[in-house]
């Protein structure tokens, strides 16, 4: 059984419920039965939901509580991962978000001359910015970071969590400049996260909250190129 990576497909398909996974025996891992002939989501509704999703930068002051975050991480829990590594770890930044953003600035200021937004961020932190909104967080006050050895694993897990969030009346946006901190000085960044294996990288930074705006229509997009060969 050297090739087995505990994906659980044998357990999920077994008609007589005769299989359990040794590796998960000690944990309270729920196994739920479902109707194998039912797809619980309607495709047209789901596509419409995807069309209506907008990045949210304008938030209410209300914060997301731990129970709600718990629900979101259930979506990540069921995420696929390369060789079933299940290696994605998350950090929710709330009280320490300001400290973290100062660290991010310390690191990414090395590229201040290349990116106007980083320069604006520095001016904002020094109180010299005309723009009252935070140049990286806008009105956000909570952020989810994902860490993994695999960029694909981290992004897939975060995307699932993000989509579930929208079904729960939440919203958010990905922050590219926050991610730059990992690209520019990974070791310094990881000092903020001693609980996380430093071989893992921060591959998504998602600012999340309760939207205070509602969009009314879809937005045109560039034609998508798809090649069938
Ligand atoms: C990888 C990634 C990085 C992004 N970085 C930022 C960012 O730093 N700041 C921001 O306000 N929006 C950011 N966004 C959001 C995009 O600007 C947004 O997705 C795009 O303008 C399309 O708008 P929509 O998401 O509402 O369809 C990012 C999105 C992605 C996927």
XYZ file of C-alpha atoms and ligand atoms in Angstrom:
260
model
C 0.000 0.000 0.000
C 3.022 2.300 -0.493
C 1.197 4.441 -3.050
C -1.829 5.167 -0.817
C -2.164 8.815 0.173
C -5.382 8.448 2.154
C -7.642 10.207 -0.345
C -10.540 8.182 1.047
C -12.116 7.295 -2.301
C -12.361 3.632 -1.249
C -14.273 4.704 1.889
C -16.531 7.061 -0.066
C -17.539 4.495 -2.677
C -17.848 1.386 -0.490
C -21.490 0.132 -0.623
C -21.234 -1.618 2.757
C -19.486 1.078 4.838
C -16.701 -1.421 5.577
C -13.745 0.915 5.180
C -12.234 3.481 7.523
C -8.943 5.315 7.242
C -6.390 4.381 9.906
C -4.679 7.731 9.666
C -7.828 9.609 10.736
C -9.022 7.092 13.354
C -8.118 9.196 16.375
C -9.634 12.384 15.074
C -13.249 13.421 15.049
C -13.543 13.426 11.302
C -17.158 13.352 10.282
C -18.181 11.038 7.456
C -21.530 12.122 6.036
C -23.724 9.992 3.825
C -25.365 11.703 0.852
C -27.488 10.752 -2.132
C -24.953 9.873 -4.870
C -27.492 10.769 -7.570
C -28.123 14.322 -6.324
C -26.001 17.339 -7.245
C -26.889 19.762 -4.449
C -26.260 22.941 -6.472
C -28.074 24.085 -9.593
C -25.557 24.944 -12.362
C -27.450 27.992 -13.696
C -27.772 29.442 -10.205
C -24.123 28.752 -9.521
C -22.993 30.433 -12.738
C -25.194 33.436 -11.967
C -23.645 33.581 -8.496
C -20.162 33.636 -10.066
C -21.208 36.379 -12.481
C -22.479 38.527 -9.624
C -19.383 38.191 -7.448
C -17.473 41.488 -7.180
C -14.342 42.265 -5.234
C -15.444 44.125 -2.123
C -13.294 46.922 -0.683
C -15.979 48.872 1.181
C -16.956 47.235 4.428
C -19.246 47.751 7.393
C -17.538 48.122 10.767
C -19.068 44.840 11.988
C -16.447 42.144 12.329
C -16.716 38.497 11.391
C -16.902 36.306 14.503
C -14.996 33.072 15.140
C -18.026 30.850 14.525
C -18.505 32.352 11.068
C -14.808 31.958 10.296
C -15.160 28.338 11.402
C -17.809 27.809 8.737
C -15.570 29.375 6.087
C -12.694 27.081 6.963
C -14.965 24.081 6.443
C -14.887 24.987 2.748
C -11.089 24.960 2.840
C -11.113 21.683 4.787
C -12.807 19.930 1.853
C -10.441 21.417 -0.697
C -8.406 19.198 -3.065
C -4.620 19.257 -2.710
C -1.722 17.808 -4.663
C -1.102 14.226 -3.544
C -3.717 14.876 -0.876
C -1.119 16.811 1.119
C -3.797 18.850 2.985
C -0.959 21.178 3.910
C -2.663 24.582 3.717
C -2.585 26.603 6.939
C -4.509 29.805 7.529
C -4.037 32.851 9.691
C -6.873 35.245 10.474
C -5.500 38.687 11.149
C -7.690 40.889 13.275
C -6.149 42.521 16.368
C -2.661 42.106 14.928
C -3.564 43.315 11.445
C -1.992 46.756 11.981
C 1.260 45.250 13.307
C 1.311 42.906 10.363
C 0.746 45.703 7.845
C 3.658 47.640 9.365
C 5.854 44.582 8.829
C 4.547 44.270 5.270
C 5.497 47.891 4.652
C 8.973 47.414 6.178
C 9.537 44.628 3.680
C 7.860 45.931 0.526
C 9.202 49.481 0.908
C 12.296 48.055 -0.849
C 10.196 48.355 -4.027
C 8.688 51.776 -3.259
C 10.257 53.327 -6.359
C 8.731 50.688 -8.616
C 5.142 50.841 -7.373
C 3.144 53.991 -6.706
C 0.831 52.063 -4.379
C 3.698 51.097 -2.042
C 4.866 54.720 -1.901
C 1.310 55.803 -1.080
C 1.173 53.136 1.632
C 4.322 54.589 3.255
C 2.855 58.091 3.151
C -0.367 56.780 4.671
C 1.509 55.138 7.553
C 3.457 58.367 8.163
C 0.172 60.302 8.141
C 1.187 62.244 5.044
C -1.330 60.879 2.619
C -4.267 62.897 1.205
C -6.077 59.630 0.720
C -7.891 58.836 3.987
C -8.440 55.229 2.946
C -5.805 52.627 3.653
C -4.030 52.118 0.278
C -3.762 48.367 0.793
C -6.724 47.483 3.011
C -9.231 50.143 1.895
C -11.961 49.726 4.540
C -10.947 46.185 5.491
C -10.167 45.280 9.089
C -9.780 41.515 8.888
C -7.608 39.465 6.583
C -7.132 35.771 5.862
C -3.686 34.554 4.851
C -3.026 31.105 3.442
C 0.294 29.271 3.640
C 1.389 26.139 1.852
C 4.358 24.594 0.072
C 2.215 24.613 -3.032
C 0.813 27.804 -4.503
C -1.947 25.823 -6.193
C -3.054 24.182 -2.928
C -3.204 27.521 -1.130
C -5.090 29.341 -3.858
C -7.610 26.572 -4.429
C -8.355 26.364 -0.697
C -8.730 30.132 -0.355
C -10.935 30.389 -3.431
C -13.382 27.890 -1.983
C -13.503 29.744 1.276
C -14.003 33.008 -0.642
C -16.958 31.654 -2.607
C -18.632 30.258 0.497
C -18.129 33.675 2.101
C -20.173 35.340 -0.658
C -23.029 32.871 -0.100
C -23.013 34.018 3.551
C -23.333 37.721 2.738
C -19.603 38.379 3.143
C -17.151 39.645 0.550
C -13.570 40.723 0.046
C -10.590 41.144 -2.222
C -7.144 39.622 -2.737
C -4.235 41.875 -1.866
C -1.319 41.598 -4.276
C 0.937 44.022 -2.402
C 0.618 42.070 0.830
C 1.840 38.983 -1.028
C 4.893 40.886 -2.211
C 6.231 40.695 1.346
C 6.719 36.948 0.927
C 8.378 37.389 -2.466
C 10.780 40.081 -1.236
C 11.785 38.732 2.190
C 10.212 35.420 3.095
C 12.384 34.827 6.201
C 11.534 38.179 7.747
C 7.848 37.696 7.021
C 7.791 34.256 8.640
C 9.169 35.671 11.909
C 5.622 37.006 12.408
C 4.258 33.449 12.135
C 6.422 31.177 14.330
C 3.555 28.631 14.438
C 3.811 27.987 10.692
C 6.407 25.787 8.985
C 8.761 28.330 7.407
C 9.123 26.150 4.297
C 5.590 27.223 3.468
C 4.897 30.453 1.621
C 2.129 32.982 1.963
C 0.254 32.538 -1.291
C -2.978 34.405 -0.648
C -3.979 37.440 1.351
C -7.729 37.963 1.319
C -9.270 41.009 2.988
C -12.724 40.002 4.158
C -15.749 41.554 5.821
C -19.394 42.549 5.540
C -19.931 44.593 2.367
C -21.434 48.047 2.790
C -22.077 48.365 -0.957
C -24.291 46.329 -3.218
C -23.602 46.024 -6.908
C -26.499 46.001 -9.323
C -25.148 44.571 -12.560
C -22.459 42.398 -14.059
C -19.314 43.914 -15.589
C -18.029 43.260 -19.145
C -14.847 41.235 -19.338
C -12.210 40.695 -22.024
C -12.959 37.833 -24.352
C -11.674 34.631 -22.844
C -9.290 32.640 -25.073
C -9.865 28.923 -25.000
C -8.142 26.561 -27.410
C -9.530 23.117 -28.068
C -6.903 20.852 -29.567
C -4.190 37.838 -7.349
C -5.046 39.068 -7.165
C -4.511 40.185 -6.562
C -5.300 41.328 -6.361
N -4.767 42.393 -5.712
C -5.547 43.449 -5.397
C -5.035 44.508 -4.590
O -3.856 44.516 -4.189
N -5.864 45.527 -4.265
C -7.174 45.549 -4.695
O -7.876 46.494 -4.354
N -7.692 44.552 -5.463
C -6.917 43.497 -5.809
N -7.422 42.459 -6.553
C -8.797 42.529 -7.048
C -8.818 42.865 -8.545
O -8.482 44.223 -8.724
C -10.205 42.546 -9.082
O -10.402 41.147 -9.033
C -10.421 43.016 -10.530
O -10.338 44.408 -10.598
C -11.758 42.549 -11.092
O -12.818 42.994 -10.267
P -13.852 41.944 -9.639
O -13.072 41.026 -8.742
O -14.849 42.762 -8.897
O -14.475 41.184 -10.772
C -6.648 41.336 -6.809
C -7.168 40.195 -7.426
C -6.384 39.088 -7.600
C -6.980 37.865 -8.244
